[in-house]
PDB file of C-alpha atoms and ligand atoms in Angstrom:
ATOM      1  CA  MET A   1      50.779 -32.395  -8.529  1.00  0.00           C
ATOM      2  CA  LEU A   2      48.774 -32.468 -11.895  1.00  0.00           C
ATOM      3  CA  THR A   3      45.078 -31.736 -12.033  1.00  0.00           C
ATOM      4  CA  GLN A   4      42.896 -32.218 -14.833  1.00  0.00           C
ATOM      5  CA  PHE A   5      39.338 -30.992 -15.289  1.00  0.00           C
ATOM      6  CA  GLY A   6      37.006 -31.251 -18.377  1.00  0.00           C
ATOM      7  CA  LEU A   7      34.411 -29.021 -20.111  1.00  0.00           C
ATOM      8  CA  SER A   8      31.873 -29.299 -22.870  1.00  0.00           C
ATOM      9  CA  ALA A   9      32.473 -26.297 -25.347  1.00  0.00           C
ATOM     10  CA  THR A  10      29.119 -25.990 -27.182  1.00  0.00           C
ATOM     11  CA  ARG A  11      29.903 -22.721 -28.743  1.00  0.00           C
ATOM     12  CA  GLU A  12      32.843 -20.651 -29.855  1.00  0.00           C
ATOM     13  CA  GLY A  13      33.964 -18.359 -27.144  1.00  0.00           C
ATOM     14  CA  LEU A  14      35.955 -17.836 -23.956  1.00  0.00           C
ATOM     15  CA  TYR A  15      34.781 -19.962 -20.759  1.00  0.00           C
ATOM     16  CA  ASP A  16      35.773 -18.569 -17.487  1.00  0.00           C
ATOM     17  CA  ILE A  17      37.711 -21.194 -15.820  1.00  0.00           C
ATOM     18  CA  THR A  18      39.201 -19.385 -13.026  1.00  0.00           C
ATOM     19  CA  ALA A  19      37.404 -21.028 -10.140  1.00  0.00           C
ATOM     20  CA  GLN A  20      38.386 -24.636 -11.404  1.00  0.00           C
ATOM     21  CA  VAL A  21      42.014 -23.509 -11.333  1.00  0.00           C
ATOM     22  CA  ALA A  22      41.569 -22.024  -7.950  1.00  0.00           C
ATOM     23  CA  ASP A  23      40.373 -25.286  -6.926  1.00  0.00           C
ATOM     24  CA  ALA A  24      43.214 -27.064  -8.327  1.00  0.00           C
ATOM     25  CA  VAL A  25      45.713 -24.754  -6.418  1.00  0.00           C
ATOM     26  CA  THR A  26      43.768 -25.545  -3.340  1.00  0.00           C
ATOM     27  CA  ALA A  27      43.821 -29.353  -3.960  1.00  0.00           C
ATOM     28  CA  SER A  28      47.603 -29.129  -4.494  1.00  0.00           C
ATOM     29  CA  GLY A  29      48.222 -27.787  -1.089  1.00  0.00           C
ATOM     30  CA  VAL A  30      50.725 -25.422  -2.468  1.00  0.00           C
ATOM     31  CA  SER A  31      51.038 -22.039  -0.773  1.00  0.00           C
ATOM     32  CA  ASP A  32      53.515 -20.311  -2.641  1.00  0.00           C
ATOM     33  CA  GLY A  33      54.640 -20.919  -6.209  1.00  0.00           C
ATOM     34  CA  ILE A  34      53.149 -20.893  -9.878  1.00  0.00           C
ATOM     35  CA  ALA A  35      50.449 -22.476 -11.500  1.00  0.00           C
ATOM     36  CA  VAL A  36      50.667 -23.664 -15.158  1.00  0.00           C
ATOM     37  CA  VAL A  37      47.187 -23.809 -16.948  1.00  0.00           C
ATOM     38  CA  TYR A  38      47.565 -25.819 -20.192  1.00  0.00           C
ATOM     39  CA  CYS A  39      45.263 -26.855 -22.904  1.00  0.00           C
ATOM     40  CA  PRO A  40      46.197 -30.023 -24.670  1.00  0.00           C
ATOM     41  CA  HIS A  41      44.346 -29.283 -27.916  1.00  0.00           C
ATOM     42  CA  THR A  42      44.945 -27.741 -31.138  1.00  0.00           C
ATOM     43  CA  THR A  43      41.871 -25.724 -31.744  1.00  0.00           C
ATOM     44  CA  ALA A  44      41.494 -24.162 -28.521  1.00  0.00           C
ATOM     45  CA  ALA A  45      43.518 -21.845 -26.174  1.00  0.00           C
ATOM     46  CA  ILE A  46      43.969 -20.527 -22.617  1.00  0.00           C
ATOM     47  CA  THR A  47      44.190 -16.688 -21.960  1.00  0.00           C
ATOM     48  CA  ILE A  48      43.832 -14.282 -19.215  1.00  0.00           C
ATOM     49  CA  ASN A  49      41.589 -11.240 -19.808  1.00  0.00           C
ATOM     50  CA  GLU A  50      38.884  -9.160 -18.270  1.00  0.00           C
ATOM     51  CA  SER A  51      36.200 -10.907 -16.576  1.00  0.00           C
ATOM     52  CA  TYR A  52      34.156  -8.168 -15.104  1.00  0.00           C
ATOM     53  CA  ASP A  53      32.334  -7.181 -18.348  1.00  0.00           C
ATOM     54  CA  PRO A  54      31.263 -10.222 -20.434  1.00  0.00           C
ATOM     55  CA  ASP A  55      31.493  -8.036 -23.579  1.00  0.00           C
ATOM     56  CA  VAL A  56      35.326  -7.995 -23.368  1.00  0.00           C
ATOM     57  CA  ALA A  57      35.273 -11.737 -23.983  1.00  0.00           C
ATOM     58  CA  ARG A  58      32.571 -11.522 -26.856  1.00  0.00           C
ATOM     59  CA  ASP A  59      34.441  -8.833 -28.345  1.00  0.00           C
ATOM     60  CA  LEU A  60      37.985 -10.792 -28.269  1.00  0.00           C
ATOM     61  CA  VAL A  61      36.117 -13.605 -30.137  1.00  0.00           C
ATOM     62  CA  ARG A  62      34.912 -11.136 -32.770  1.00  0.00           C
ATOM     63  CA  GLY A  63      38.292  -9.682 -33.158  1.00  0.00           C
ATOM     64  CA  LEU A  64      39.923 -12.821 -33.547  1.00  0.00           C
ATOM     65  CA  ASP A  65      37.456 -14.084 -35.893  1.00  0.00           C
ATOM     66  CA  ALA A  66      38.153 -10.925 -37.990  1.00  0.00           C
ATOM     67  CA  ALA A  67      42.051 -11.214 -37.573  1.00  0.00           C
ATOM     68  CA  PHE A  68      41.989 -15.002 -38.690  1.00  0.00           C
ATOM     69  CA  PRO A  69      39.162 -15.591 -40.983  1.00  0.00           C
ATOM     70  CA  ASP A  70      38.427 -18.806 -42.947  1.00  0.00           C
ATOM     71  CA  ARG A  71      40.093 -18.672 -46.357  1.00  0.00           C
ATOM     72  CA  ALA A  72      39.365 -20.589 -49.473  1.00  0.00           C
ATOM     73  CA  ASP A  73      43.119 -21.349 -50.190  1.00  0.00           C
ATOM     74  CA  PHE A  74      43.492 -23.183 -46.855  1.00  0.00           C
ATOM     75  CA  ALA A  75      44.579 -26.674 -47.586  1.00  0.00           C
ATOM     76  CA  HIS A  76      43.842 -28.485 -44.204  1.00  0.00           C
ATOM     77  CA  ALA A  77      41.295 -31.236 -45.234  1.00  0.00           C
ATOM     78  CA  GLU A  78      39.515 -30.970 -41.781  1.00  0.00           C
ATOM     79  CA  GLY A  79      38.402 -27.475 -42.978  1.00  0.00           C
ATOM     80  CA  ASN A  80      39.188 -25.702 -39.569  1.00  0.00           C
ATOM     81  CA  SER A  81      42.381 -24.017 -40.272  1.00  0.00           C
ATOM     82  CA  ALA A  82      41.190 -20.780 -38.936  1.00  0.00           C
ATOM     83  CA  ALA A  83      40.523 -22.368 -35.546  1.00  0.00           C
ATOM     84  CA  HIS A  84      44.110 -23.687 -35.506  1.00  0.00           C
ATOM     85  CA  LEU A  85      45.405 -20.186 -36.385  1.00  0.00           C
ATOM     86  CA  ARG A  86      43.327 -18.590 -33.743  1.00  0.00           C
ATOM     87  CA  ALA A  87      44.557 -21.009 -31.051  1.00  0.00           C
ATOM     88  CA  SER A  88      48.185 -20.564 -31.974  1.00  0.00           C
ATOM     89  CA  ALA A  89      47.782 -16.679 -31.714  1.00  0.00           C
ATOM     90  CA  VAL A  90      46.234 -16.918 -28.160  1.00  0.00           C
ATOM     91  CA  GLY A  91      48.700 -19.750 -26.990  1.00  0.00           C
ATOM     92  CA  GLU A  92      48.005 -23.047 -25.215  1.00  0.00           C
ATOM     93  CA  SER A  93      48.985 -22.064 -21.603  1.00  0.00           C
ATOM     94  CA  VAL A  94      49.319 -19.258 -19.033  1.00  0.00           C
ATOM     95  CA  THR A  95      51.378 -19.055 -15.952  1.00  0.00           C
ATOM     96  CA  VAL A  96      49.960 -17.658 -12.602  1.00  0.00           C
ATOM     97  CA  ILE A  97      51.869 -16.719  -9.401  1.00  0.00           C
ATOM     98  CA  VAL A  98      50.413 -18.561  -6.377  1.00  0.00           C
ATOM     99  CA  GLU A  99      50.826 -16.551  -2.908  1.00  0.00           C
ATOM    100  CA  GLY A 100      49.281 -17.646   0.201  1.00  0.00           C
ATOM    101  CA  GLY A 101      47.491 -20.484  -1.518  1.00  0.00           C
ATOM    102  CA  GLN A 102      45.380 -17.917  -3.766  1.00  0.00           C
ATOM    103  CA  LEU A 103      45.856 -17.188  -7.501  1.00  0.00           C
ATOM    104  CA  VAL A 104      47.532 -13.768  -8.070  1.00  0.00           C
ATOM    105  CA  LEU A 105      45.293 -12.111 -10.503  1.00  0.00           C
ATOM    106  CA  GLY A 106      44.292  -8.344 -11.170  1.00  0.00           C
ATOM    107  CA  THR A 107      41.065  -7.261 -10.070  1.00  0.00           C
ATOM    108  CA  TRP A 108      39.425  -7.400 -13.400  1.00  0.00           C
ATOM    109  CA  GLN A 109      41.164 -10.532 -14.693  1.00  0.00           C
ATOM    110  CA  GLY A 110      39.877 -14.083 -15.157  1.00  0.00           C
ATOM    111  CA  ILE A 111      41.332 -17.194 -16.675  1.00  0.00           C
ATOM    112  CA  TYR A 112      39.762 -18.268 -19.970  1.00  0.00           C
ATOM    113  CA  PHE A 113      39.530 -21.318 -22.045  1.00  0.00           C
ATOM    114  CA  CYS A 114      39.146 -20.384 -25.563  1.00  0.00           C
ATOM    115  CA  GLU A 115      37.134 -22.665 -27.911  1.00  0.00           C
ATOM    116  CA  PHE A 116      37.618 -21.913 -31.549  1.00  0.00           C
ATOM    117  CA  ASP A 117      36.142 -25.232 -33.166  1.00  0.00           C
ATOM    118  CA  PRO A 118      32.716 -26.114 -31.406  1.00  0.00           C
ATOM    119  CA  PRO A 119      31.065 -28.127 -30.581  1.00  0.00           C
ATOM    120  CA  ARG A 120      33.670 -30.143 -28.491  1.00  0.00           C
ATOM    121  CA  PRO A 121      32.026 -32.075 -25.737  1.00  0.00           C
ATOM    122  CA  ALA A 122      35.210 -33.196 -24.138  1.00  0.00           C
ATOM    123  CA  ARG A 123      37.739 -30.706 -23.724  1.00  0.00           C
ATOM    124  CA  LYS A 124      40.598 -30.946 -21.231  1.00  0.00           C
ATOM    125  CA  VAL A 125      42.512 -28.539 -19.114  1.00  0.00           C
ATOM    126  CA  TYR A 126      45.710 -29.355 -16.950  1.00  0.00           C
ATOM    127  CA  VAL A 127      46.825 -27.468 -14.068  1.00  0.00           C
ATOM    128  CA  LYS A 128      50.380 -27.985 -12.714  1.00  0.00           C
ATOM    129  CA  VAL A 129      51.003 -26.427  -9.403  1.00  0.00           C
ATOM    130  CA  LEU A 130      54.758 -26.048  -8.541  1.00  0.00           C
ATOM    131  CA  ALA A 131      56.035 -24.731  -5.041  1.00  0.00           C
ATOM    132  CA  GLY A 132      58.897 -22.374  -4.864  1.00  0.00           C
TER     133      GLY A 132
HETATM  134 ZN1   ZN B 201      42.247 -29.480 -37.916  1.00  0.00          ZN
END
């Protein structure tokens, strides 16, 4: 079963989507298996990291901005090559174990949609849950 949900990304940053992914797992009816969380965009990404202290998500963005700054020699006419670099560095998907109908995440972990090229009012996230 493939589930899709949308979000409006008004700023660069990490958006906690753990609850939406958990809802997709529940809707799938799968008790044991894996959930693939996938982002069909080229300037956004999906990651898992600490969701307890919101400063971690902010620092991740600061670090990625510093590691992949905009450059005058980038050729891409849209002018957002730095966002493309950040998206590829983070990756387009994560896979999470599902056990007993629940996402198997560490105590401090959350699933994040990462926006690198705001504003984007119609972002999508796909969740595919496979039994096994
Ligand atoms: Zn572009």
